[in-house]
XYZ file of C-alpha atoms in Angstrom:
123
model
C 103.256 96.042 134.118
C 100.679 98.229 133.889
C 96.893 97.620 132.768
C 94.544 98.497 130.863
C 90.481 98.251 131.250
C 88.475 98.489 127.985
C 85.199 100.788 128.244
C 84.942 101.616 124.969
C 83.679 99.276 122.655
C 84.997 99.726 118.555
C 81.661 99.731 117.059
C 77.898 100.754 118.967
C 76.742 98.265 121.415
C 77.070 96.605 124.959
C 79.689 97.816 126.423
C 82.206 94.977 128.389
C 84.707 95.602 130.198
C 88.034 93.221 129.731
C 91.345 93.840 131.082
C 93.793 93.522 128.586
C 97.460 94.190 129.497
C 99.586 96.608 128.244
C 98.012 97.833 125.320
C 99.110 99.883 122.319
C 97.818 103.431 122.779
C 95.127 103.252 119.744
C 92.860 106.405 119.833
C 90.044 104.593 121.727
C 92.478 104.063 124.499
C 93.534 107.225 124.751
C 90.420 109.030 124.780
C 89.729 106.676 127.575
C 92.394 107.483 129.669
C 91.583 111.070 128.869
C 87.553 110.886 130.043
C 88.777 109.161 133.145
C 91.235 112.402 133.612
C 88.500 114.642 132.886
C 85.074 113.059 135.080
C 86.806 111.537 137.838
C 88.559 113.008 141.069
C 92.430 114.006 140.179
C 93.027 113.908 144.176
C 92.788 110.562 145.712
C 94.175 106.534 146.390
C 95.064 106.423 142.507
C 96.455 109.544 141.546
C 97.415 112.365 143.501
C 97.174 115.480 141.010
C 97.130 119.484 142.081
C 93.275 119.218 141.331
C 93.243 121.643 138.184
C 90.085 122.065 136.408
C 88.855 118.818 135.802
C 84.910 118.489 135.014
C 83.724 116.874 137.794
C 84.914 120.179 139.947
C 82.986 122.863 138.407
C 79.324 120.324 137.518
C 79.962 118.600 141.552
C 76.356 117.248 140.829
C 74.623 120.502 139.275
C 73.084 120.298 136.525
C 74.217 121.078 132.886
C 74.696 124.852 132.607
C 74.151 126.918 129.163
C 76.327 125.707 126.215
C 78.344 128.816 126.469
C 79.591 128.222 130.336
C 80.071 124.575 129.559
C 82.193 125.137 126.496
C 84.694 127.374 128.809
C 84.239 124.398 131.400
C 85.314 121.716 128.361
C 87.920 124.048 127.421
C 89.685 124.268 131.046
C 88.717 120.202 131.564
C 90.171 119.159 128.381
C 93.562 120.692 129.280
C 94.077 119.761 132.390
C 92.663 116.403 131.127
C 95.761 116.118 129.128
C 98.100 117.544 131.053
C 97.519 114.427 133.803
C 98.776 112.016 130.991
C 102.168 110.331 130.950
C 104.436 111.902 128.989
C 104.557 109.695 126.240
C 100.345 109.772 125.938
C 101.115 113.719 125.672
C 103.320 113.001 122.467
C 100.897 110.885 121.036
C 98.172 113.880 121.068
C 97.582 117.067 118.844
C 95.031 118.140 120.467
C 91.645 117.465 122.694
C 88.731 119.323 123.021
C 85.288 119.407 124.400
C 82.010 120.821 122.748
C 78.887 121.403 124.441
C 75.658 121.957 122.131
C 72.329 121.239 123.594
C 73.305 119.927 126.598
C 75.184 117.421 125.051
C 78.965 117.070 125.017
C 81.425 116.048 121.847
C 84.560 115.204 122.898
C 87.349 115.296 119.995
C 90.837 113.599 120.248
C 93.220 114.569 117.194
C 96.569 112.363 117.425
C 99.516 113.262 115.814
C 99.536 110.896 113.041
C 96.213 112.558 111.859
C 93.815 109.673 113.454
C 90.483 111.589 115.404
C 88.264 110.332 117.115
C 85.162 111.438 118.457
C 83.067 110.739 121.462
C 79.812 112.095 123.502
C 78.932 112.294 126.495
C 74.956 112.655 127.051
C 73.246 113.089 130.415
């Protein structure tokens, strides 16, 4: 059975880290799973993906271009980001995009039963 580690916490705070089991795919979890897809290697022990455009190939350590380049970046990340899900994380999702806007990053995950949620990413 597969598992699940919790990054995310539900409200502002510490963050803790618990492995839960098998969990039902609440927003949270899934944009979790989707910001591992996106800032992490797809080629490697875990998961052996054709690469695509994930983040962490076009920043590889640089720093934080213009908003306008990183936009196109979130755009091509976000994508691929979903397109490395399970298929039945895929059916849960309407869409997810990326938005860069003074350097720092909103992520938005829309799920088909109308539940978004929102996340950034500041560096």
């Amino acid at each position: 059975m597969p598992k699940d580690l919790k990054m995310i916490p539900e409200v502002s705070g510490q963050v803790v880290f618990s492995i839960t089991g098998d969990s039902q795919d609440t927003g949270l979890m899934l944009l979790q799973r989707l910001y591992v897809m996106l800032l992490s290697d797809p080629q490697g022990p875990y998961r052996d993906s054709d690469g695509g455009a994930t983040l962490l190939r076009f920043l590889e350590g640089a720093n934080i271009p213009a908003d306008s380049i990183m936009n196109t970046y979130l755009a091509l990340g976000c994508a691929t980001a979903v397109s490395m899900l399970d298929d039945i994380d895929k059916q849960n999702i309407e869409s997810f995009t990326g938005e860069c806007e003074n350097g720092v990053i909103t992520c938005t995950l829309v799920l088909v039963d109308g539940t978004t949620v929102k996340g950034q990413l500041n560096g």
